[in-house]
Short mmCIF file of C-alpha atoms in Angstrom, two decimals:
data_model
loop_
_atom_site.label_atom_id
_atom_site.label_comp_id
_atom_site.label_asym_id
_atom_site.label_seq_id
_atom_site.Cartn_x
_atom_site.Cartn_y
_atom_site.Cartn_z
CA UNK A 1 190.14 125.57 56.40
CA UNK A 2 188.56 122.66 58.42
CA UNK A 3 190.80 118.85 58.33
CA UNK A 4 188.67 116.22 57.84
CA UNK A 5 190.35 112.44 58.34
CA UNK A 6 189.39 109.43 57.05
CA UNK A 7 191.27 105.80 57.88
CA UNK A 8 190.80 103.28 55.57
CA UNK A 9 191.76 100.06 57.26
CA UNK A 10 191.40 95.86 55.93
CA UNK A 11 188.45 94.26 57.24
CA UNK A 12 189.33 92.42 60.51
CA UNK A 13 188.91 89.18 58.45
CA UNK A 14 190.86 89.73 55.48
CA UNK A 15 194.64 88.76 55.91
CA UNK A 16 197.32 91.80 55.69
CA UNK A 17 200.76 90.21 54.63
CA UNK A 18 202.20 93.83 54.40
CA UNK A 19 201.08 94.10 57.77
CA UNK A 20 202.53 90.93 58.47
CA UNK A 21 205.67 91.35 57.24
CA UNK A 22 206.28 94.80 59.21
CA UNK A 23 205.09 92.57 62.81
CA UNK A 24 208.09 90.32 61.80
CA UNK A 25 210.39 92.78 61.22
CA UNK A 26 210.39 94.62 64.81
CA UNK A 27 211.90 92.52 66.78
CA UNK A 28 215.28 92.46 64.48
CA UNK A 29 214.95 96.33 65.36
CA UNK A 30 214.61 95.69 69.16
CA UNK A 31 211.10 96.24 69.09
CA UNK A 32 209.69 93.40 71.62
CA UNK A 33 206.48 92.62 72.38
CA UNK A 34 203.88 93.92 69.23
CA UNK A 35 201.49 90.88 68.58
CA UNK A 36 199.90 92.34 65.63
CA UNK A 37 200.49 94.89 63.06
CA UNK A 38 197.85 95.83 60.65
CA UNK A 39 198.24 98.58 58.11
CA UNK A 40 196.15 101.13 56.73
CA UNK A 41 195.68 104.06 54.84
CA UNK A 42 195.26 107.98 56.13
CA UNK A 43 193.35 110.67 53.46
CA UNK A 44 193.60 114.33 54.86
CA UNK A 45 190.72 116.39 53.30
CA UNK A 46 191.47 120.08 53.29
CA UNK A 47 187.91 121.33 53.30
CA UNK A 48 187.05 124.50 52.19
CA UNK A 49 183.77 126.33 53.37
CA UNK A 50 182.29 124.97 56.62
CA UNK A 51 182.41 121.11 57.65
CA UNK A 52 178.09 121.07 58.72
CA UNK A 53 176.12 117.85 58.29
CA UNK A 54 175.94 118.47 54.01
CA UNK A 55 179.46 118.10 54.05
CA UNK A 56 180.62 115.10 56.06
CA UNK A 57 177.22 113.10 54.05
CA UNK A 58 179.38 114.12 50.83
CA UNK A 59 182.56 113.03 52.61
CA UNK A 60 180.93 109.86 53.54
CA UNK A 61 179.74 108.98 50.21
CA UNK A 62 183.16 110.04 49.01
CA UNK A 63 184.72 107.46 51.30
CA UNK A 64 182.03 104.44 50.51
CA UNK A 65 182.37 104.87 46.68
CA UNK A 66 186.38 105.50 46.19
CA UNK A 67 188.57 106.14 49.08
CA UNK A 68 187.62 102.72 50.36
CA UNK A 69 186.12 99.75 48.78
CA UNK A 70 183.34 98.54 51.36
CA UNK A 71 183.70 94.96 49.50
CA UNK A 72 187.07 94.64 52.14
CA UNK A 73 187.48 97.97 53.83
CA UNK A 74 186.17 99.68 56.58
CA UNK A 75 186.45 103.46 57.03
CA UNK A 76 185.82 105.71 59.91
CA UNK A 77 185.34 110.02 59.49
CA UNK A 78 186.94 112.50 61.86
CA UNK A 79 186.65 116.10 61.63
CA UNK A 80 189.77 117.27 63.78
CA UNK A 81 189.89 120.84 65.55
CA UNK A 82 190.01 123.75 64.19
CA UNK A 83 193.89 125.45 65.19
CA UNK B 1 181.70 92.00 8.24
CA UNK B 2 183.75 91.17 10.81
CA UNK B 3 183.06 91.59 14.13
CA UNK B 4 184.74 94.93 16.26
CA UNK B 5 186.96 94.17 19.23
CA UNK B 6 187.25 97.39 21.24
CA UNK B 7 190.78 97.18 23.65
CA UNK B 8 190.85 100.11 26.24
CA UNK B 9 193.58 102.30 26.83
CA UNK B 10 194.06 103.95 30.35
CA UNK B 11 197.28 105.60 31.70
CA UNK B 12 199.54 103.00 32.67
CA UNK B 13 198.37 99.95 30.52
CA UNK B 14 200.90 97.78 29.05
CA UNK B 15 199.10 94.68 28.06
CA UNK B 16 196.65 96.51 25.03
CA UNK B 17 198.80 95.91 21.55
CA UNK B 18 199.13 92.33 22.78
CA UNK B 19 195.53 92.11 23.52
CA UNK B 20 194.64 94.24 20.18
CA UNK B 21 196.77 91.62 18.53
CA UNK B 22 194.91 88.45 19.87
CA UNK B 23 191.97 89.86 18.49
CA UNK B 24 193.68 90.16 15.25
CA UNK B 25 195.23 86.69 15.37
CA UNK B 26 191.37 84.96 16.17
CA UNK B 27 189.77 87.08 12.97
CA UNK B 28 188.14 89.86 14.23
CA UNK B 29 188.69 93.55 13.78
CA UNK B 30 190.49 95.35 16.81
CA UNK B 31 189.47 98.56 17.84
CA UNK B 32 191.28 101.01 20.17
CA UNK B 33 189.74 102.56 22.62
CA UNK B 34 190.80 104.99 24.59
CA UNK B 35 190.14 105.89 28.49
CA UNK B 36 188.79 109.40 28.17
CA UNK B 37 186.80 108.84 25.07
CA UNK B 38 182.84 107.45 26.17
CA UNK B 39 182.07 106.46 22.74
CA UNK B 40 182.84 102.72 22.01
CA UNK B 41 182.85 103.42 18.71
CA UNK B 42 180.33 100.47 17.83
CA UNK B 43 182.74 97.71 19.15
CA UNK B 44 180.24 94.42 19.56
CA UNK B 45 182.62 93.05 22.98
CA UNK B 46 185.71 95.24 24.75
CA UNK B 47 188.96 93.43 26.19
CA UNK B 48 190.25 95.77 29.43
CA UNK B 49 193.88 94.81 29.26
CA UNK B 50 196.59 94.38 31.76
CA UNK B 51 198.92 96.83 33.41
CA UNK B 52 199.46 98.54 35.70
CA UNK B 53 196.31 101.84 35.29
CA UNK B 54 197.01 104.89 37.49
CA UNK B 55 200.04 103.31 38.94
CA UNK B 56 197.77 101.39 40.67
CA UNK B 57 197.47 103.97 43.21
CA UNK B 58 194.76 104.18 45.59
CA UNK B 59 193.97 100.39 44.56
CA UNK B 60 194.53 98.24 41.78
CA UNK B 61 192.16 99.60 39.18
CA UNK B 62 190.33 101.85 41.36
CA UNK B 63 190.96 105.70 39.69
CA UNK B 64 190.49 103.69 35.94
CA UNK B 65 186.78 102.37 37.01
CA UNK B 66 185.56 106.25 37.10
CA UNK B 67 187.36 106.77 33.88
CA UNK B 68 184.85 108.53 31.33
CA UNK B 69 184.88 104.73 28.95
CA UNK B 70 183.75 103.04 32.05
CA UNK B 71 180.53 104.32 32.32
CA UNK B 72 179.25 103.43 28.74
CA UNK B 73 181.09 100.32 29.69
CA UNK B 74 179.21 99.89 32.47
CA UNK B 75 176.31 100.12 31.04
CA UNK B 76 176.62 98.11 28.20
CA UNK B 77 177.62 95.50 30.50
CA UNK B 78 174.86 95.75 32.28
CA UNK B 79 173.01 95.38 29.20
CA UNK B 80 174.87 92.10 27.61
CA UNK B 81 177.71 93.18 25.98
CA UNK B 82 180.43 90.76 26.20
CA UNK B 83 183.93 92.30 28.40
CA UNK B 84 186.78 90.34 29.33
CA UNK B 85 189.22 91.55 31.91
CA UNK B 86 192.47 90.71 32.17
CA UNK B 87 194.93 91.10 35.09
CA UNK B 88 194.63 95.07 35.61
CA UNK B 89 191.35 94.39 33.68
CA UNK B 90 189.54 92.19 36.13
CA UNK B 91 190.79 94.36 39.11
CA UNK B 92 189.07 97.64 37.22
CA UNK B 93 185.79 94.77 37.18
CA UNK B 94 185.96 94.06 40.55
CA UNK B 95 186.22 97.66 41.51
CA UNK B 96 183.34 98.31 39.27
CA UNK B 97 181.34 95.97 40.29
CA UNK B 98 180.81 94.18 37.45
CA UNK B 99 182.42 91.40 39.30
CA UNK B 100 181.76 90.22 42.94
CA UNK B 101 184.76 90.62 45.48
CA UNK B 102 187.87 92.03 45.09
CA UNK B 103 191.21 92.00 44.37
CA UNK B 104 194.36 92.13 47.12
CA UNK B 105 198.55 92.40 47.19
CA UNK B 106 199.51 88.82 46.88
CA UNK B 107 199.64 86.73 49.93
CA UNK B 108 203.88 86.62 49.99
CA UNK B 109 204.51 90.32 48.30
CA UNK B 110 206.40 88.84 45.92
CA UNK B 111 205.67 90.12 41.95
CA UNK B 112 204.93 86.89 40.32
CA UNK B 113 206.15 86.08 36.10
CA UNK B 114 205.90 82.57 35.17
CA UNK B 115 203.65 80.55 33.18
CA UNK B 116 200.60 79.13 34.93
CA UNK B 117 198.55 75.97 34.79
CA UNK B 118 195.12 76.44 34.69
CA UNK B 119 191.71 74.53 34.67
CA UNK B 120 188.61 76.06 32.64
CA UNK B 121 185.64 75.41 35.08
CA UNK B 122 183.38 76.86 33.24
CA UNK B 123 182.97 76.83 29.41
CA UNK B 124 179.81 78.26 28.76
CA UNK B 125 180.83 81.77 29.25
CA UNK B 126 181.13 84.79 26.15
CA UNK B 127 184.95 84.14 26.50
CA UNK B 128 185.03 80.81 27.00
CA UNK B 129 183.15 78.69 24.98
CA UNK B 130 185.89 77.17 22.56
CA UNK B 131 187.47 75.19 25.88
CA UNK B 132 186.14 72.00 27.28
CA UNK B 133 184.86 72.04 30.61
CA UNK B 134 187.78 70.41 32.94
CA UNK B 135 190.15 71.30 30.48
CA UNK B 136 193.82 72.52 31.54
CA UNK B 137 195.78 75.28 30.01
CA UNK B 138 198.94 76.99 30.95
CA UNK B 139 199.38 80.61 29.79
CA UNK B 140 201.66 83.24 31.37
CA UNK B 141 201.00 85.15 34.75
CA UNK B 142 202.00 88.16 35.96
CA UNK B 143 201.14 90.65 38.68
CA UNK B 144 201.56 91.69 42.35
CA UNK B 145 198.28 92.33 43.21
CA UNK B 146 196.46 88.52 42.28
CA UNK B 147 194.81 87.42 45.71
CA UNK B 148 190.93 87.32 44.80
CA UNK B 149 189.04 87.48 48.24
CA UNK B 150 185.23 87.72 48.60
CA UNK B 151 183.26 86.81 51.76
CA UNK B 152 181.98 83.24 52.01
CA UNK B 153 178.96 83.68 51.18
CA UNK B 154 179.85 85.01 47.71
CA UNK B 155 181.97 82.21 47.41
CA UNK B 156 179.44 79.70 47.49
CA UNK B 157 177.10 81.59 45.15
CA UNK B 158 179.97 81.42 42.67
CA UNK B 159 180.68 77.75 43.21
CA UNK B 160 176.54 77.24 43.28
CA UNK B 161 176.36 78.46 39.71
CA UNK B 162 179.36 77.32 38.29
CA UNK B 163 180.70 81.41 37.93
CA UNK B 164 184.41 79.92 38.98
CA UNK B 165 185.68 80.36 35.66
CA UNK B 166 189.11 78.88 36.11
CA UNK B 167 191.12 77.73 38.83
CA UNK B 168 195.12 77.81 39.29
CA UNK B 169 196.39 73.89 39.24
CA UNK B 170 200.16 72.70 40.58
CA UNK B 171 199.77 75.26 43.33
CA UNK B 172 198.22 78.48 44.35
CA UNK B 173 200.40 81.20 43.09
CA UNK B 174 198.90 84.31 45.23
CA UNK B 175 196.68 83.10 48.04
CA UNK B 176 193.46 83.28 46.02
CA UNK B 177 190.38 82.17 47.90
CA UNK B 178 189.63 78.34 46.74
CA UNK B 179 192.10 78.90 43.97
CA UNK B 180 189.78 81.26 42.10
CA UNK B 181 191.51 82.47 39.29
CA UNK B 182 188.85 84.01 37.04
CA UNK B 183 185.19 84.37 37.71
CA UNK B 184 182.03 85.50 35.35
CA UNK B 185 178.89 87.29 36.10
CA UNK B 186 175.56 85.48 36.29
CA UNK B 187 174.89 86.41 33.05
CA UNK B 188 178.35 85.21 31.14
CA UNK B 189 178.96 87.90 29.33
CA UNK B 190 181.69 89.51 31.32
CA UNK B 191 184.78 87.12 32.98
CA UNK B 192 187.39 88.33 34.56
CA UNK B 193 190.97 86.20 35.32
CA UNK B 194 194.36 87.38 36.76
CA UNK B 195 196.59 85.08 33.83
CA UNK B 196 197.23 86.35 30.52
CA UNK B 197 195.66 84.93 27.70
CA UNK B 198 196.66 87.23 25.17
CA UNK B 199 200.23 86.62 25.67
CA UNK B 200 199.82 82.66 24.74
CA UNK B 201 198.34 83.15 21.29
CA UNK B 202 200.96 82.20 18.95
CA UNK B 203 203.42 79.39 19.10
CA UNK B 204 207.14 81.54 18.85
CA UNK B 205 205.79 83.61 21.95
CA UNK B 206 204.41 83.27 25.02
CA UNK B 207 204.65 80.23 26.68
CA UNK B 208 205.35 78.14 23.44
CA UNK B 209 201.78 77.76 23.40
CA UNK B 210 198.21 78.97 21.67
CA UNK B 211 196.18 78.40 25.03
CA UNK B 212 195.14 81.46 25.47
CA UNK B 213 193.39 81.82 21.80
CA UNK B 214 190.53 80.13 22.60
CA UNK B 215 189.57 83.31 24.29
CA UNK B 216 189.04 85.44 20.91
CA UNK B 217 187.79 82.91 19.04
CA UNK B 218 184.89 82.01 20.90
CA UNK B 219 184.18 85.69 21.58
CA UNK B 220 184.48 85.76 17.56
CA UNK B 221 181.98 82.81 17.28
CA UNK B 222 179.51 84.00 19.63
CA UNK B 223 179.29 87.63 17.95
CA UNK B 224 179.13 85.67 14.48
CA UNK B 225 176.25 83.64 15.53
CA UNK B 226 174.53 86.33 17.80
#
């Protein structure tokens, strides 16, 4: 079965507090240095048959209508190697 | 005959035997409906209550808007009927569509329960027309997900035809964009709004207060006169 990955991550514009508040909390831990942290969300598709151009247009569509909402998300679609 | 109130039902709602009750208290005849079920069961408006749908997994609102009621709701919508959402409601509206931008955790992560001032900017709407225009209102608010964001350019279509339905006075409890704390469509028909009216319809409960009435009665009137 093929892996197919899609990242759903906050438009660049739109503020992340959870983000924020993870930034603020590294340097208590000795993390030094991190300017930024934004946080997102991961969606591993187990895909069964193969992963050809049909599929990843169904993905896609998948992604636009409910994994993300385009309104303040942006999502990107990886299909990662075959083990 | 009285005019039928539908109030949906999803997994996870809390906020629908308050909201069926509302629409009890204002004179019209509740209805449950219930998430799976596409028939509305001739209701003439539908309240989408508060709560917490799905968990809220995935987003706020987002697994309830492909629920099989939404898509007669939808529709119907599209078509005029009146639909007020509420808290969870108005984040199921958002993700829908029904209602420009959307819906985001609340700008300190804090859950927020208190009693909020508000100010009705518009009073033309389905929901609203038994409030004055300008005129404030405190009813309770409570959720962790409140922050209504939508790019400018939305925002100044809103503001350009008055679709800011209320605003939160005495501060901004959630980072909302220019204080928005309910918007309509262009139509009027459907409003959405993070605060509770439902909860503020009788003077033992609630904040001590019937603010939140005005809500059901002018849907009431409106169906009455339609």
């Amino acid at each position: 079965m093929a892996r197919v990955v899609v990242d759903v991550m906050l438009k660049p514009e739109i503020l992340d507090p959870q983000g924020q508040a993870v930034q603020r909390a590294l340097p208590r831990l000795g993390f030094e240095s991190i300017a930024d942290v934004r946080q997102g969300k991961r969606f591993e598709l187990e895909v069964e048959g193969p992963v050809d151009d049909a599929a990843l247009t169904r993905i896609h569509e998948m992604a636009e209508t409910f994994l993300a909402n385009t309104v303040i998300e942006d999502f990107t679609v990886k299909v990662e190697e075959e083990k | 005959m009285t005019s039928r109130i539908g109030v949906v039902t999803f997994p996870g709602t809390l906020d629908d035997q308050d909201a069926l009750r509302a629409v009890r208290i204002a004179g019209a005849e509740p209805v449950s409906l219930w998430h799976r079920d596409k028939d509305l069961h001739q209701v003439d408006a539908v309240v989408l209550a508060g709560g917490f749908s799905y968990g809220d997994y995935l987003r706020a609102g987002a697994i309830s808007r492909f629920s099989p009621v939404m898509d007669t709701i939808i529709d119907q919508a599209k078509a005029g009927m009146p639909v007020l959402g509420i808290c969870n409601g108005f984040q199921i509206l958002t993700e829908a569509h029904l209602l420009p931008g959307a819906m985001l955790r609340n700008n300190h992560l804090h859950f927020i329960c208190r009693d909020q001032k508000l100010r009705v900017e518009n009073a033309e709407t389905a929901w609203t027309a038994d409030y004055e225009a300008g005129q404030e209102i405190s009813v309770p608010l409570k959720n962790m997900d409140g922050r209504y964001v939508a790019d400018e350019r939305t925002l100044d279509e809103l503001e350009a035809e008055g679709r800011v339905a209320f605003r939160y006075l005495d501060g901004n409890p959630n980072g909302s964009l220019r204080d928005i704390a309910g918007i309509s469509n262009a139509a009027g028909n459907v409003v959405g709004l993070m605060p509770h009216p439902e909860h503020a319809v009788e003077p033992l409960v609630g904040t001590g207060r019937t603010d939140g009435l005005g809500f059901f009665t002018s849907i009431l009137k409106k169906l009455v006169n339609a």
